PDB file of C-alpha atoms in Angstrom:
ATOM      1  CA  MET A   1     -22.320 -58.406 -22.855  1.00 56.00           C
ATOM      2  CA  ASN A   2     -25.302 -59.007 -25.082  1.00 54.00           C
ATOM      3  CA  ARG A   3     -24.948 -59.856 -28.754  1.00 49.00           C
ATOM      4  CA  PHE A   4     -26.235 -56.447 -29.944  1.00 44.00           C
ATOM      5  CA  ALA A   5     -23.750 -54.529 -27.790  1.00 39.00           C
ATOM      6  CA  LEU A   6     -20.877 -56.727 -28.951  1.00 37.00           C
ATOM      7  CA  THR A   7     -21.845 -56.274 -32.616  1.00 42.00           C
ATOM      8  CA  ALA A   8     -22.133 -52.504 -32.138  1.00 40.00           C
ATOM      9  CA  LEU A   9     -18.727 -52.394 -30.439  1.00 40.00           C
ATOM     10  CA  ILE A  10     -17.103 -54.355 -33.281  1.00 45.00           C
ATOM     11  CA  LEU A  11     -18.712 -52.127 -35.937  1.00 40.00           C
ATOM     12  CA  LEU A  12     -17.651 -48.984 -34.082  1.00 39.00           C
ATOM     13  CA  SER A  13     -14.097 -50.287 -33.890  1.00 42.00           C
ATOM     14  CA  VAL A  14     -13.977 -51.148 -37.592  1.00 40.00           C
ATOM     15  CA  PHE A  15     -15.469 -47.816 -38.707  1.00 43.00           C
ATOM     16  CA  SER A  16     -13.208 -45.842 -36.369  1.00 38.00           C
ATOM     17  CA  SER A  17     -10.105 -47.464 -37.809  1.00 38.00           C
ATOM     18  CA  LEU A  18     -11.351 -46.791 -41.353  1.00 39.00           C
ATOM     19  CA  LEU A  19     -12.044 -43.143 -40.570  1.00 42.00           C
ATOM     20  CA  LEU A  20      -8.645 -42.657 -38.965  1.00 42.00           C
ATOM     21  CA  ALA A  21      -6.728 -44.584 -41.638  1.00 50.00           C
ATOM     22  CA  ASP A  22      -5.894 -41.514 -43.724  1.00 58.00           C
ATOM     23  CA  THR A  23      -5.626 -38.903 -40.990  1.00 79.00           C
ATOM     24  CA  LYS A  24      -1.884 -39.393 -40.712  1.00 92.00           C
ATOM     25  CA  ALA A  25       0.653 -39.691 -43.493  1.00 94.00           C
ATOM     26  CA  LYS A  26       3.170 -42.515 -43.437  1.00 96.00           C
ATOM     27  CA  PRO A  27       6.428 -41.377 -41.833  1.00 96.00           C
ATOM     28  CA  SER A  28       8.301 -41.678 -45.151  1.00 96.00           C
ATOM     29  CA  ILE A  29       5.739 -39.398 -46.819  1.00 97.00           C
ATOM     30  CA  GLU A  30       6.001 -36.876 -43.959  1.00 97.00           C
ATOM     31  CA  VAL A  31       9.789 -36.794 -44.354  1.00 97.00           C
ATOM     32  CA  LEU A  32       9.491 -36.093 -48.091  1.00 98.00           C
ATOM     33  CA  PHE A  33       6.888 -33.388 -47.489  1.00 98.00           C
ATOM     34  CA  HIS A  34       9.045 -31.569 -44.921  1.00 96.00           C
ATOM     35  CA  SER A  35      12.113 -31.942 -47.139  1.00 97.00           C
ATOM     36  CA  GLN A  36      10.291 -30.185 -49.998  1.00 98.00           C
ATOM     37  CA  ILE A  37       9.151 -27.365 -47.717  1.00 96.00           C
ATOM     38  CA  SER A  38      12.663 -26.999 -46.315  1.00 96.00           C
ATOM     39  CA  ALA A  39      14.091 -26.847 -49.843  1.00 97.00           C
ATOM     40  CA  ILE A  40      11.661 -24.078 -50.784  1.00 97.00           C
ATOM     41  CA  ALA A  41      12.393 -22.125 -47.591  1.00 95.00           C
ATOM     42  CA  SER A  42      16.155 -22.317 -48.139  1.00 96.00           C
ATOM     43  CA  ASN A  43      16.084 -21.981 -51.960  1.00 97.00           C
ATOM     44  CA  ASP A  44      17.830 -25.363 -52.361  1.00 98.00           C
ATOM     45  CA  TYR A  45      17.051 -26.603 -55.864  1.00 98.00           C
ATOM     46  CA  GLN A  46      19.112 -29.790 -55.524  1.00 98.00           C
ATOM     47  CA  GLN A  47      17.307 -30.758 -52.304  1.00 98.00           C
ATOM     48  CA  PHE A  48      13.956 -30.056 -53.951  1.00 98.00           C
ATOM     49  CA  LEU A  49      14.774 -32.460 -56.796  1.00 98.00           C
ATOM     50  CA  GLU A  50      16.484 -35.114 -54.665  1.00 97.00           C
ATOM     51  CA  HIS A  51      13.470 -37.467 -54.383  1.00 97.00           C
ATOM     52  CA  THR A  52      11.655 -36.610 -57.610  1.00 98.00           C
ATOM     53  CA  ASP A  53      11.178 -38.683 -60.736  1.00 97.00           C
ATOM     54  CA  SER A  54      12.777 -37.809 -64.069  1.00 97.00           C
ATOM     55  CA  ASN A  55       9.616 -36.199 -65.485  1.00 96.00           C
ATOM     56  CA  PHE A  56       9.355 -33.864 -62.505  1.00 97.00           C
ATOM     57  CA  ARG A  57      13.050 -32.934 -62.770  1.00 97.00           C
ATOM     58  CA  LYS A  58      12.578 -32.075 -66.455  1.00 97.00           C
ATOM     59  CA  ALA A  59       9.451 -30.021 -65.745  1.00 96.00           C
ATOM     60  CA  ILE A  60      10.943 -27.504 -63.309  1.00 96.00           C
ATOM     61  CA  SER A  61      14.045 -25.500 -64.128  1.00 97.00           C
ATOM     62  CA  ALA A  62      16.360 -23.893 -61.603  1.00 97.00           C
ATOM     63  CA  GLU A  63      14.971 -20.495 -62.612  1.00 98.00           C
ATOM     64  CA  GLN A  64      11.369 -21.610 -62.075  1.00 97.00           C
ATOM     65  CA  PHE A  65      12.281 -23.059 -58.696  1.00 98.00           C
ATOM     66  CA  GLU A  66      14.062 -19.863 -57.666  1.00 97.00           C
ATOM     67  CA  THR A  67      10.960 -17.837 -58.546  1.00 97.00           C
ATOM     68  CA  LEU A  68       8.824 -20.250 -56.516  1.00 95.00           C
ATOM     69  CA  SER A  69      11.218 -20.116 -53.588  1.00 96.00           C
ATOM     70  CA  ARG A  70      11.418 -16.306 -53.595  1.00 96.00           C
ATOM     71  CA  SER A  71       7.644 -16.117 -53.663  1.00 93.00           C
ATOM     72  CA  LEU A  72       6.932 -18.663 -50.924  1.00 92.00           C
ATOM     73  CA  SER A  73       9.989 -19.045 -48.692  1.00 92.00           C
ATOM     74  CA  SER A  74       8.817 -16.415 -46.202  1.00 88.00           C
ATOM     75  CA  ARG A  75       5.665 -18.464 -45.569  1.00 88.00           C
ATOM     76  CA  PHE A  76       7.722 -21.384 -44.323  1.00 90.00           C
ATOM     77  CA  LYS A  77      10.788 -19.760 -42.740  1.00 87.00           C
ATOM     78  CA  GLY A  78       8.762 -18.286 -39.893  1.00 82.00           C
ATOM     79  CA  GLY A  79       7.217 -21.639 -39.048  1.00 89.00           C
ATOM     80  CA  TYR A  80       4.195 -23.512 -40.282  1.00 92.00           C
ATOM     81  CA  GLN A  81       1.636 -26.043 -39.091  1.00 94.00           C
ATOM     82  CA  PRO A  82       0.788 -28.810 -41.546  1.00 96.00           C
ATOM     83  CA  GLU A  83      -2.447 -30.744 -41.243  1.00 97.00           C
ATOM     84  CA  TYR A  84      -2.581 -33.947 -43.251  1.00 98.00           C
ATOM     85  CA  LEU A  85      -5.906 -34.183 -45.060  1.00 98.00           C
ATOM     86  CA  GLY A  86      -5.572 -37.587 -46.685  1.00 97.00           C
ATOM     87  CA  VAL A  87      -4.656 -39.224 -49.949  1.00 97.00           C
ATOM     88  CA  LEU A  88      -6.362 -39.433 -53.334  1.00 97.00           C
ATOM     89  CA  ASN A  89      -5.867 -42.099 -55.978  1.00 97.00           C
ATOM     90  CA  GLN A  90      -5.527 -40.216 -59.256  1.00 96.00           C
ATOM     91  CA  GLU A  91      -4.470 -41.772 -62.543  1.00 94.00           C
ATOM     92  CA  GLY A  92      -2.006 -44.204 -60.983  1.00 94.00           C
ATOM     93  CA  PHE A  93      -0.599 -41.743 -58.449  1.00 97.00           C
ATOM     94  CA  LYS A  94      -1.152 -41.339 -54.724  1.00 97.00           C
ATOM     95  CA  VAL A  95      -1.767 -37.624 -54.186  1.00 98.00           C
ATOM     96  CA  HIS A  96      -1.207 -36.598 -50.573  1.00 98.00           C
ATOM     97  CA  LEU A  97      -2.922 -33.430 -49.359  1.00 98.00           C
ATOM     98  CA  TRP A  98      -1.992 -31.011 -46.587  1.00 98.00           C
ATOM     99  CA  LYS A  99      -3.503 -27.825 -45.266  1.00 97.00           C
ATOM    100  CA  VAL A 100      -0.627 -25.604 -44.180  1.00 96.00           C
ATOM    101  CA  VAL A 101      -1.085 -22.693 -41.819  1.00 94.00           C
ATOM    102  CA  SER A 102       1.839 -20.283 -41.891  1.00 87.00           C
ATOM    103  CA  SER A 103       2.754 -18.186 -38.885  1.00 82.00           C
ATOM    104  CA  SER A 104       3.869 -15.378 -41.201  1.00 78.00           C
ATOM    105  CA  SER A 105       0.894 -15.271 -43.574  1.00 76.00           C
ATOM    106  CA  GLU A 106      -2.821 -14.720 -43.181  1.00 81.00           C
ATOM    107  CA  SER A 107      -3.536 -17.172 -46.007  1.00 85.00           C
ATOM    108  CA  ASP A 108      -3.491 -20.922 -45.628  1.00 92.00           C
ATOM    109  CA  SER A 109      -2.043 -23.127 -48.356  1.00 94.00           C
ATOM    110  CA  LEU A 110      -3.191 -26.384 -49.861  1.00 97.00           C
ATOM    111  CA  ILE A 111      -0.234 -28.557 -50.785  1.00 98.00           C
ATOM    112  CA  LYS A 112      -0.509 -31.603 -53.024  1.00 98.00           C
ATOM    113  CA  MET A 113       2.314 -34.101 -53.375  1.00 98.00           C
ATOM    114  CA  ALA A 114       1.883 -36.800 -56.006  1.00 98.00           C
ATOM    115  CA  MET A 115       3.811 -40.017 -55.480  1.00 98.00           C
ATOM    116  CA  GLY A 116       4.623 -42.601 -58.117  1.00 95.00           C
ATOM    117  CA  GLN A 117       7.106 -45.476 -57.796  1.00 90.00           C
ATOM    118  CA  ASN A 118       8.362 -44.153 -54.411  1.00 91.00           C
ATOM    119  CA  GLN A 119       9.385 -40.831 -55.946  1.00 97.00           C
ATOM    120  CA  ILE A 120       7.720 -37.432 -56.028  1.00 98.00           C
ATOM    121  CA  ALA A 121       5.954 -36.989 -59.351  1.00 97.00           C
ATOM    122  CA  GLY A 122       4.393 -33.598 -58.589  1.00 97.00           C
ATOM    123  CA  PHE A 123       4.305 -30.908 -55.914  1.00 97.00           C
ATOM    124  CA  TRP A 124       1.762 -28.076 -55.984  1.00 96.00           C
ATOM    125  CA  ILE A 125       1.115 -25.223 -53.598  1.00 95.00           C
ATOM    126  CA  GLU A 126      -2.166 -23.364 -53.870  1.00 93.00           C
TER     127      GLU A 126
END
């Protein structure tokens, strides 16, 4: 193999691994994401707060969560397909992004899950 071909192969390998680095969430992040969706679908406030930090727990009341769950549970009960979009570094947090296609809704959702100190610091559904 000539030197140019070898260099090109190495560069392709490096760039491919960089491009694919954020196309899949870490398994622990995936578990947290699915746990939050499951909590919303089943209106389980305690499950929703289980892995959140104290600021998040203070920010969402049981009544607010119930309203959220009533509004969105049907989107997730019938099944959904999440597509991990990557992670952003924002003000000290890792914000993980998913596109979620629901089998029971014509609208897709964008879900953001902010992580800080191995706990969920924010969870938004747009």
